[in-house]
Short mmCIF file of C-alpha atoms in Angstrom, two decimals:
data_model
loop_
_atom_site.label_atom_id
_atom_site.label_comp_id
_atom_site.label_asym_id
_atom_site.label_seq_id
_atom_site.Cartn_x
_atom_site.Cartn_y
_atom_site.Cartn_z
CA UNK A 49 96.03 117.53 129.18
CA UNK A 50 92.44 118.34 129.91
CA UNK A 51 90.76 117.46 126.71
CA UNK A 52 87.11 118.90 126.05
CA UNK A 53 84.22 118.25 123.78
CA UNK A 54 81.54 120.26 123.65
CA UNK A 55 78.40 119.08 121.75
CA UNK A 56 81.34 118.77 118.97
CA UNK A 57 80.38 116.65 116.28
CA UNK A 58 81.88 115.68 112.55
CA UNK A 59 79.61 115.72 109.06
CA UNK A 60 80.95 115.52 105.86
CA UNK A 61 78.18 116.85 103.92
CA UNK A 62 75.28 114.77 104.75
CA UNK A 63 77.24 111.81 106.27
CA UNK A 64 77.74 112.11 110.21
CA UNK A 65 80.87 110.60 110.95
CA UNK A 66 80.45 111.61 114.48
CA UNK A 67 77.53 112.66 116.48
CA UNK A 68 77.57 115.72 118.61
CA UNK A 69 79.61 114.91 121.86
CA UNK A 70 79.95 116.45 124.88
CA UNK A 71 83.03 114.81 126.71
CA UNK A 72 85.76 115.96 129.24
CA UNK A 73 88.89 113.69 129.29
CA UNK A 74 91.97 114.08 131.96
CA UNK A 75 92.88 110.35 132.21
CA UNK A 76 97.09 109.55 131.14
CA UNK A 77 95.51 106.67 129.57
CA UNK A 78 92.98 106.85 127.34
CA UNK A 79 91.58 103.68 125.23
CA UNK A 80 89.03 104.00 122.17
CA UNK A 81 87.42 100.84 120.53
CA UNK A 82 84.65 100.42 118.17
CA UNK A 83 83.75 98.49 114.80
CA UNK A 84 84.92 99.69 111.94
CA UNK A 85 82.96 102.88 110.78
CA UNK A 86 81.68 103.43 113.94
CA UNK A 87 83.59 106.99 114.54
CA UNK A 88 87.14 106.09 116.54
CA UNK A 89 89.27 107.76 113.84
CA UNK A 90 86.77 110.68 113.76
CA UNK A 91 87.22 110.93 117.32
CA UNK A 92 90.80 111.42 117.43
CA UNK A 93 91.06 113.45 114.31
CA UNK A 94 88.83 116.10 116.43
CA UNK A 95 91.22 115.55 119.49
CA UNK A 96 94.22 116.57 117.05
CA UNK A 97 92.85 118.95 115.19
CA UNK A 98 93.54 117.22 112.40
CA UNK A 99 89.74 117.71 111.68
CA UNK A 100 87.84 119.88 112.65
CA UNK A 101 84.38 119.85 114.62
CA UNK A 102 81.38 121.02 111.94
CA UNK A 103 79.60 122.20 115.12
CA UNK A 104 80.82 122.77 118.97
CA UNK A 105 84.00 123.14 120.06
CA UNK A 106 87.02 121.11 121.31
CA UNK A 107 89.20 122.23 123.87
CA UNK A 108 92.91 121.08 124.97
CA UNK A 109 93.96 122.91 128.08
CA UNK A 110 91.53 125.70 126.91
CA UNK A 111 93.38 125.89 123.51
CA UNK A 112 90.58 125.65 120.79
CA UNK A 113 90.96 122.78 117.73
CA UNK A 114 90.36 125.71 115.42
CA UNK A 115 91.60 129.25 116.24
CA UNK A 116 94.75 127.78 118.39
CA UNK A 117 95.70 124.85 115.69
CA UNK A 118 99.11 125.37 115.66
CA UNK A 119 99.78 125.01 119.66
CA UNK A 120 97.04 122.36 119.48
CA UNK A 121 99.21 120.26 117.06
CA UNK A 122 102.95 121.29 118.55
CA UNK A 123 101.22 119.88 122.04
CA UNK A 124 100.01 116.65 120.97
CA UNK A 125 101.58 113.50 118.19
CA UNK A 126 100.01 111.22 116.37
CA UNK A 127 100.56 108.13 115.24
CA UNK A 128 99.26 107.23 111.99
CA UNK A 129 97.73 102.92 111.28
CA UNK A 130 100.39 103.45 108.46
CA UNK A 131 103.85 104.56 109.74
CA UNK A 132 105.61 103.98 106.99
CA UNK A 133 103.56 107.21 105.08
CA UNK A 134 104.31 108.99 108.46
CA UNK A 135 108.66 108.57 108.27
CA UNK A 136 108.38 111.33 105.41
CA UNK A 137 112.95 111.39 104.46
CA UNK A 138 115.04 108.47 103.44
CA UNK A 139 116.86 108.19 106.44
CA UNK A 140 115.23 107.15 110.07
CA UNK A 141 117.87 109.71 112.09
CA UNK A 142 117.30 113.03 109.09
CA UNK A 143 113.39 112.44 109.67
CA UNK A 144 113.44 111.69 113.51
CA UNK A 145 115.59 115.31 113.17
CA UNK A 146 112.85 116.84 110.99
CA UNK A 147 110.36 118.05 113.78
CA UNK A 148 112.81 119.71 116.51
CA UNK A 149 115.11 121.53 113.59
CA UNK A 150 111.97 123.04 112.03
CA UNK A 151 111.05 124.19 115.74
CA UNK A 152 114.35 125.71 115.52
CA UNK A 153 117.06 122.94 117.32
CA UNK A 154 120.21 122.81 115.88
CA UNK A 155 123.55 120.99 116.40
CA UNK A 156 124.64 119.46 119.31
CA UNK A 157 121.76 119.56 120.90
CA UNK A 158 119.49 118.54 117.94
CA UNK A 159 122.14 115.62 117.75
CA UNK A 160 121.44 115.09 121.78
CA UNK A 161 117.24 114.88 121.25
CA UNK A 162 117.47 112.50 118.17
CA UNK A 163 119.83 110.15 120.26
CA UNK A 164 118.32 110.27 123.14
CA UNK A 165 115.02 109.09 121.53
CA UNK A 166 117.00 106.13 119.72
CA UNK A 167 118.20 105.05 122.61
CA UNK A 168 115.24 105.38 124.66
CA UNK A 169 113.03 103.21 122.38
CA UNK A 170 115.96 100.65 121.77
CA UNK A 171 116.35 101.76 118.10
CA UNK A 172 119.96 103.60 118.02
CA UNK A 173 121.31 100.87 115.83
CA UNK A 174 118.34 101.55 113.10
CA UNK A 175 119.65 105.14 113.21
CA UNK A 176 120.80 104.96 109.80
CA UNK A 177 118.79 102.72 108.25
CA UNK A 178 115.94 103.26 105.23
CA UNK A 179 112.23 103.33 106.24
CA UNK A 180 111.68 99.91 103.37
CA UNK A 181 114.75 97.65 105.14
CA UNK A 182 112.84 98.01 108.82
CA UNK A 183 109.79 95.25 110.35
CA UNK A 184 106.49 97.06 110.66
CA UNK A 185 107.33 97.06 114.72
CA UNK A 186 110.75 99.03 114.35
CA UNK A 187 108.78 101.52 111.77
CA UNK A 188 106.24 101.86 114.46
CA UNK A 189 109.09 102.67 116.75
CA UNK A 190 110.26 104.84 114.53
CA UNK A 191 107.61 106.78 113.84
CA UNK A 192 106.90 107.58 117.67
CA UNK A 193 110.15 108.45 118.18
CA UNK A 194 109.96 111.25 115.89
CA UNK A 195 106.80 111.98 117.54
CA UNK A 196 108.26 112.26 121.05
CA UNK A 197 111.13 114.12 120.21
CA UNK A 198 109.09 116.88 119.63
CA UNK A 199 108.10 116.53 123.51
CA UNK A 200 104.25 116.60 122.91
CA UNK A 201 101.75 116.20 125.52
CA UNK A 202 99.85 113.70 124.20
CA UNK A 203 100.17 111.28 121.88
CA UNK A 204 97.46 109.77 119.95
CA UNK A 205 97.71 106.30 118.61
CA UNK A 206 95.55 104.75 115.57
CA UNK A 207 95.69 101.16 115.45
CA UNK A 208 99.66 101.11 116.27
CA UNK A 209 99.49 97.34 116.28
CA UNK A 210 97.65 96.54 112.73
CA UNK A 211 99.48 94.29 111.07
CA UNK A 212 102.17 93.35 112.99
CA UNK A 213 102.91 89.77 114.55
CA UNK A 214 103.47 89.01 118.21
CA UNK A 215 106.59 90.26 118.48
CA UNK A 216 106.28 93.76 116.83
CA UNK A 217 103.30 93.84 118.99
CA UNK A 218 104.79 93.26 121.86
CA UNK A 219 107.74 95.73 121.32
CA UNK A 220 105.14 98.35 120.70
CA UNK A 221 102.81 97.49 123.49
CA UNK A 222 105.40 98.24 125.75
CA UNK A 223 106.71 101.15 124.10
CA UNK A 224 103.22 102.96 124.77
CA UNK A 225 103.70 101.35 128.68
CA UNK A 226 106.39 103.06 128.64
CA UNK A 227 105.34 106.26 128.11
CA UNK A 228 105.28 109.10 130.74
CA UNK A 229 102.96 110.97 128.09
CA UNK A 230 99.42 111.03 128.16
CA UNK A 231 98.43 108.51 125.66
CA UNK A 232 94.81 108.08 123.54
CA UNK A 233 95.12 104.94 121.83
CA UNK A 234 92.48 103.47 118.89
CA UNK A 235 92.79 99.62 118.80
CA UNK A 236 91.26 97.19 117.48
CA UNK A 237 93.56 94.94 119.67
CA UNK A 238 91.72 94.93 123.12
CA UNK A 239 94.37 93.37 124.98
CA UNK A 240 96.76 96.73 124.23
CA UNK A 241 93.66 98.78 126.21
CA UNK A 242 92.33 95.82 129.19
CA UNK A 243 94.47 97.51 131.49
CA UNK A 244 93.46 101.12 130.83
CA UNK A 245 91.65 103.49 133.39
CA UNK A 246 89.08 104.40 130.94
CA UNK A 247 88.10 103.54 127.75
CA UNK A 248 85.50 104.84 125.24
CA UNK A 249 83.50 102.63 122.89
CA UNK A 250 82.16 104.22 119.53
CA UNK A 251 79.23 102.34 118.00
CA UNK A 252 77.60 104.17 114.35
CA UNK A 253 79.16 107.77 115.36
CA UNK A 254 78.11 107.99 118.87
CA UNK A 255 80.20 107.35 122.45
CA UNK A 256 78.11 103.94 123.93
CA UNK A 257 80.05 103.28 126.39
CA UNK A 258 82.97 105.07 128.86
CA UNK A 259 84.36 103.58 131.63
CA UNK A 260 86.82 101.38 132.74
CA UNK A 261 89.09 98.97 130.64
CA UNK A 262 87.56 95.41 131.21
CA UNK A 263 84.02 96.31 131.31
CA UNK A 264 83.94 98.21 128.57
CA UNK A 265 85.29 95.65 126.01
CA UNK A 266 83.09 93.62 127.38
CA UNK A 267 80.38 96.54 126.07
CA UNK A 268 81.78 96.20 122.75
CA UNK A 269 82.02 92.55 122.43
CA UNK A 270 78.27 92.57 123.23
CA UNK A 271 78.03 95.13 120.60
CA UNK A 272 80.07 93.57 118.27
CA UNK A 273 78.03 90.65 118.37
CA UNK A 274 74.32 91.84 117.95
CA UNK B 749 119.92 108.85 94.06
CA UNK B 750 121.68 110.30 97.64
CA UNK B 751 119.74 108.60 99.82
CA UNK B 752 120.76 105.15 99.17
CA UNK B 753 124.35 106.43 97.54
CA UNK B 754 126.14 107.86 101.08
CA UNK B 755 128.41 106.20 102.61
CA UNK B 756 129.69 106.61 106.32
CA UNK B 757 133.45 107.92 106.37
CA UNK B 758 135.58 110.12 107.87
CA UNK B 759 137.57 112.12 104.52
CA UNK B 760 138.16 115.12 103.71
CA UNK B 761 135.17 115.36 101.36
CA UNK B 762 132.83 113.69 104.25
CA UNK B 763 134.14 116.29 106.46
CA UNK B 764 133.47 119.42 104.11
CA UNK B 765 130.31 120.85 104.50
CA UNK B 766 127.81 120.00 101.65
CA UNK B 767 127.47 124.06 100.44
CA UNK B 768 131.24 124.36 99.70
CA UNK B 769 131.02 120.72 98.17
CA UNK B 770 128.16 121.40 95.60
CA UNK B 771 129.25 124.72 94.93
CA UNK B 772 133.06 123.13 93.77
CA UNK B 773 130.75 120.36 91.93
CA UNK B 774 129.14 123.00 90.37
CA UNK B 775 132.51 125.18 89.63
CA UNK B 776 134.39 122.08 88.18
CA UNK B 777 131.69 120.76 85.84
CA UNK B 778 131.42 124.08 84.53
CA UNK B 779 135.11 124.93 83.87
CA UNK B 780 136.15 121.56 82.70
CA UNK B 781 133.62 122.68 79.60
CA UNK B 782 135.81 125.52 78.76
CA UNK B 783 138.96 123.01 79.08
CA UNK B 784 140.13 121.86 75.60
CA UNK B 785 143.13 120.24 76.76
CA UNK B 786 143.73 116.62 76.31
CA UNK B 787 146.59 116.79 79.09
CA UNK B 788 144.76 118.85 81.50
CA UNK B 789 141.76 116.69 80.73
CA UNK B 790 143.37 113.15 81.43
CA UNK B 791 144.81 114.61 84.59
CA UNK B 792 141.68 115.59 85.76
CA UNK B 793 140.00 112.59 85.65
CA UNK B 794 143.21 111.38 87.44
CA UNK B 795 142.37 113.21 90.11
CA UNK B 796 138.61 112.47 90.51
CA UNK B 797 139.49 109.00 90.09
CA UNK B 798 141.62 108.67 92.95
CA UNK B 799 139.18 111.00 95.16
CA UNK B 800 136.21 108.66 94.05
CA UNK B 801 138.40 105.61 94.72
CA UNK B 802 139.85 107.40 98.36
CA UNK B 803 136.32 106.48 99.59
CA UNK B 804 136.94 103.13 100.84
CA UNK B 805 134.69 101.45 98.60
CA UNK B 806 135.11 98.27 97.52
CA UNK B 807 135.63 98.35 93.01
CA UNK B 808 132.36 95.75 92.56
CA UNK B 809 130.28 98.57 95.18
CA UNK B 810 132.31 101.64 93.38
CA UNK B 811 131.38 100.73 89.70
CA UNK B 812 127.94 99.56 90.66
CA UNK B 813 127.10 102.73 92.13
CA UNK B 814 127.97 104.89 88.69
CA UNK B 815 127.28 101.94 86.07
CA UNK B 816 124.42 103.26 84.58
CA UNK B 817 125.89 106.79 83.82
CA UNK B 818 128.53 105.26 82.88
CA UNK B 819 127.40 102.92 80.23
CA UNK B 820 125.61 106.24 78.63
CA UNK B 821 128.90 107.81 78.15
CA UNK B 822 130.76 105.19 76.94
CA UNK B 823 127.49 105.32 74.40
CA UNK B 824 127.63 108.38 74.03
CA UNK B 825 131.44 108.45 73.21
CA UNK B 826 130.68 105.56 70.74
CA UNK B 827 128.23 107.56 68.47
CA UNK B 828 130.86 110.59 68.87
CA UNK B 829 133.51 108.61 67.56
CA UNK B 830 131.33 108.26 64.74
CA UNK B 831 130.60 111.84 64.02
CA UNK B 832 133.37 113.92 65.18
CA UNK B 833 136.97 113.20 65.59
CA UNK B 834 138.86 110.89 67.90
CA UNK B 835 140.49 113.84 69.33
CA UNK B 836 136.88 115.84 70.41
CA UNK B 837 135.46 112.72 71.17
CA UNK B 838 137.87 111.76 73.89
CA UNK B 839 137.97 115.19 74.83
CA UNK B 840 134.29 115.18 75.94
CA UNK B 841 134.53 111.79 77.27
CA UNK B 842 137.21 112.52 79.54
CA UNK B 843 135.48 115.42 80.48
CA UNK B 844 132.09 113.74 81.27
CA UNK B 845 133.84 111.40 82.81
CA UNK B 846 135.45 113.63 85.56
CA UNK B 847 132.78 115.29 86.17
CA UNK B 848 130.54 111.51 86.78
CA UNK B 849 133.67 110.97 89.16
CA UNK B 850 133.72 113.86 91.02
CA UNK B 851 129.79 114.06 91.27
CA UNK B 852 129.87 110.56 92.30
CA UNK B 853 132.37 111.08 95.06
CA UNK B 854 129.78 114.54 96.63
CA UNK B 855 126.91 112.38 95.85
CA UNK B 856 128.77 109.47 98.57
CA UNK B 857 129.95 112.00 101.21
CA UNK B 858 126.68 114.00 101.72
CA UNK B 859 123.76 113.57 103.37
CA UNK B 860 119.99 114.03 102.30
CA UNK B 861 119.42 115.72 105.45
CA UNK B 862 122.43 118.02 104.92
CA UNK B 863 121.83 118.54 100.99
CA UNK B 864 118.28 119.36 101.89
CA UNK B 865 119.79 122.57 104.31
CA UNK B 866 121.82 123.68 101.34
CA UNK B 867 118.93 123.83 99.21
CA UNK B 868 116.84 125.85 102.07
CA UNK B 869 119.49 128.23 102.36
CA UNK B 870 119.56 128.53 98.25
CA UNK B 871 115.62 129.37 98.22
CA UNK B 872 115.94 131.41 101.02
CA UNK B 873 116.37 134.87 98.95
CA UNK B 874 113.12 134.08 97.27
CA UNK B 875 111.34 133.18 100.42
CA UNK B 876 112.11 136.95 101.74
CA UNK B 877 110.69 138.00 98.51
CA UNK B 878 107.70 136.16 99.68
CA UNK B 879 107.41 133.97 96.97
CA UNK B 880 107.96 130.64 98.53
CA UNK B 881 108.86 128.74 101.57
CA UNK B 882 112.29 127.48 101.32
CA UNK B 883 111.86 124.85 103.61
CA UNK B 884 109.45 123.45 101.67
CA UNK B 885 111.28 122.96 98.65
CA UNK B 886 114.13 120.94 100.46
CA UNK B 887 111.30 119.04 102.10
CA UNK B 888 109.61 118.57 98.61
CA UNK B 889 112.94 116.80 97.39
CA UNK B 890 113.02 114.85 100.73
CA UNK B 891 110.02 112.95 99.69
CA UNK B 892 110.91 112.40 96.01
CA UNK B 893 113.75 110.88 97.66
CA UNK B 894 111.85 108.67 100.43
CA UNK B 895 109.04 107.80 98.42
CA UNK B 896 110.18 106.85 94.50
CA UNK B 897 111.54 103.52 96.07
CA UNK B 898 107.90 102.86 97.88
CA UNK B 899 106.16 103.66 94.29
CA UNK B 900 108.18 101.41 92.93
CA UNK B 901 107.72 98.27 95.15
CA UNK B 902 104.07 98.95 94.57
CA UNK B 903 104.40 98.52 91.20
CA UNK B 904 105.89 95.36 91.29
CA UNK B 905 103.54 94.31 94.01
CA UNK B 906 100.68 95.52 91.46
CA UNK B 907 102.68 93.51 88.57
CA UNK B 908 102.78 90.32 91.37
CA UNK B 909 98.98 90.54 92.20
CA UNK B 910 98.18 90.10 88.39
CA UNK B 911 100.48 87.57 87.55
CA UNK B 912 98.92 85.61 90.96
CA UNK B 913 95.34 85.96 89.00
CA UNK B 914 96.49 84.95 85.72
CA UNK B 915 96.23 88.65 84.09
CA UNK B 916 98.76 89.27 81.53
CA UNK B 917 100.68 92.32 83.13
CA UNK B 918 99.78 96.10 81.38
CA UNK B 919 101.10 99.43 82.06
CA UNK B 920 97.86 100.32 80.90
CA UNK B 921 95.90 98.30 83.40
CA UNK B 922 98.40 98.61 86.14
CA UNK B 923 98.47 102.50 85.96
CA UNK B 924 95.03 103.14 87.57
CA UNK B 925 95.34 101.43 90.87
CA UNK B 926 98.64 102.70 90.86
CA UNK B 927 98.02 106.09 90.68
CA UNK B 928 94.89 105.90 92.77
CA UNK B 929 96.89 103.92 95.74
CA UNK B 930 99.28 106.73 95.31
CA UNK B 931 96.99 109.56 95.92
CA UNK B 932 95.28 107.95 98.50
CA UNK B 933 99.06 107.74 100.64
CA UNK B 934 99.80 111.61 99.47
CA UNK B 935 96.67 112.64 101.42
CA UNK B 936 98.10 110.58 104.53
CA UNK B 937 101.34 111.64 103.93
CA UNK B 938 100.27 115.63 103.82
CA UNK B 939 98.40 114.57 107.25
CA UNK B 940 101.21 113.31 108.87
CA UNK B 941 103.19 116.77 108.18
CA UNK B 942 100.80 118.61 108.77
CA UNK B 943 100.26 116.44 112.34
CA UNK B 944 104.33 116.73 113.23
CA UNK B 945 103.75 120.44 112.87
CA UNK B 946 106.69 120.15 110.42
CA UNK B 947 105.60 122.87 107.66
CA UNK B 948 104.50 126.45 108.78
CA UNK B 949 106.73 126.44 112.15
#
């Protein structure tokens, strides 16, 4: 998607979570890293529509944040740092099943989407398992499962690898690889965006730094130490 | 509740869809209240039985799973016994308890996902009269249903964290940062509907 910000910035009252940016964005991999604070989840919130820019505008494909939210939010997912508040019924399959049926799928081939989504992220045998009995990892997995069955085209991750060990990590890490969707991804875990084409750093509300992976974590480390 | 109460099968109740199912549930337990028959009675809790037991569930995982209503009925029949006769107080006992049976045995062979589509399709006369969105009813119970169990591992982890510090444990004390904690994963929660476009299609 062709993502555009145009001097669009985020207040809440008189706190500026983000400064006003001006930004276009085209890249299937997209990384975003910054201290805590310093405006990443602000960022993607705006990207989402999720929130929504107190001044400017932000464009996806020319759909607007704010008079096209609907289409903004049935083209793009998101994953939350918390999946476990994002698998919303008891039962991974019934809430993997939630997004296409309310788009109108049904039956077979609402049955067809859900497993084809188990088995693509290696979770059919968690099909009918409760959110509380599954690793952090295979909730993650979980969680962007039901994002991607909805077929977005873009996915935005916030810190999908907080909290979880090497393992999970790993499973998740190349679960996003994996992806043929564009991806934005927040991390605090620079490894998950070395690799990436481009990557944003956010320091106190404002973009320092965008370009590619390697140099710009070396940005924020430099940041991150003053 | 039904989330953690189906069971996988392949019976006749499993393969009924859940509308016909809750609507017999609903028929039964209201005609066995007009039945005053002891016969009639005992046979009907013959019958529920032997559906409830047709499950393939083991008796330790069958009793479990109805224990706690059961226990209030045998109360129930106790204090009965005490102020009515033998004969109404078996009566009504036999009737609870075919209606526990038979409730049990829906409860086992249906789905959240597919109990939540009855329950659209129930609201759906008021949502034409514009007074609500069915869909968000079911979805309401969805989450009473996904989240009571998270509430209540939070509690305990609350209960843990004070016993770790030495705090005698307090409803009182423990309320607050429940509550607050529980707010805080509403708002999230709301987000994350709102961001899988799940409400409002």
């Amino acid at each position: 998607m062709h993502i555009l910000f145009d001097q669009a910035d985020l207040r809440y009252g008189e706190r500026i979570a983000l400064h006003p940016l001006s930004l276009e964005l085209t890249d299937r991999r997209i990384g975003v890293i910054g201290l805590n604070g310093s405006g990443k989840t602000s960022f993607a919130r705006l990207v989402n529509g999720l929130a929504k820019p107190s001044h400017g505008r932000v464009t996806l494909d020319g759909l607007d944040t704010v008079t096209d939210e609907k289409a903004v939010m049935a083209a793009t997912g998101f994953i939350f740092q918390n999946p476990g508040n994002q698998i919303i019924l008891p039962i991974i399959r019934d809430d993997i099943a939630l997004g296409p049926k309310s788009r109108g799928l049904k039956g077979e081939a609402l049955d067809q989407a859900v497993d084809t989504v188990l088995t693509r992220f290696g979770i059919a045998d968690l099909a009918s398992r409760r959110p509380h009995e599954l690793s952090g990892g295979q909730l993650q997995l979980a969680a962007l499962a039901a994002v991607v069955v909805t077929e977005p085209k873009l996915i935005l991750f916030d810190e999908p690898t907080n909290q979880l060990d090497l393992k999970n990590r790993a499973l998740v890490k190349a679960a996003i690889d994996s992806l043929s969707e564009q991806a934005i991804v927040i991390s605090h875990d620079l490894d998950l965006v070395r690799d990436f084409g481009r990557v944003l750093v956010f320091h106190e509300g404002r973009l320092a730094f965008d370009g590619a992976g390697e140099v710009a974590i070396a940005r924020y480390l430099e940041i991150a130490a003053c | 509740m039904l989330n953690s109460l189906h069971v996988e099968g392949r019976t006749l109740l499993h393969r009924l869809p859940a509308g016909p199912k809750l609507a017999l549930l609903a028929a039964v337990s209201l005609a066995l209240f007009f039945v005053q028959s002891l016969p009639i009675l005992a046979l009907s809790l013959a019958v529920t039985g032997l559906l409830y037991g047709s499950l393939g569930l083991s008796a330790g995982e069958a009793l479990k799973r109805i224990r706690p209503v059961l226990i209030t009925i045998l109360l129930f029949a106790l204090v009965n016994l005490v102020l009515i006769s033998a004969t109404e107080a078996l009566t009504t006992t036999l009737r609870l308890l075919s209606v526990l049976l038979l409730a049990a045995s829906v409860t086992a062979t249906t789905t959240i996902a597919a109990f939540m589509d009855v329950l659209t399709k129930l609201f759906l006369p008021l949502e034409r009269l514009g007074l609500l969105k069915a869909a968000d009813i079911s979805l309401a119970v969805g989450l009473v249903l996904r989240f009571v169990p998270e509430i209540a591992a939070r509690y305990e982890g609350l209960k843990e964290a004070h016993r770790a510090r030495g705090l005698p444990v307090r409803l009182s004390r423990i309320l607050g940062p429940l509550i607050i904690s529980t707010l805080k994963d509403a708002d999230s929660i709301a987000q994350a509907i709102d961001a899988r476009g799940i409400r409002g299609q």
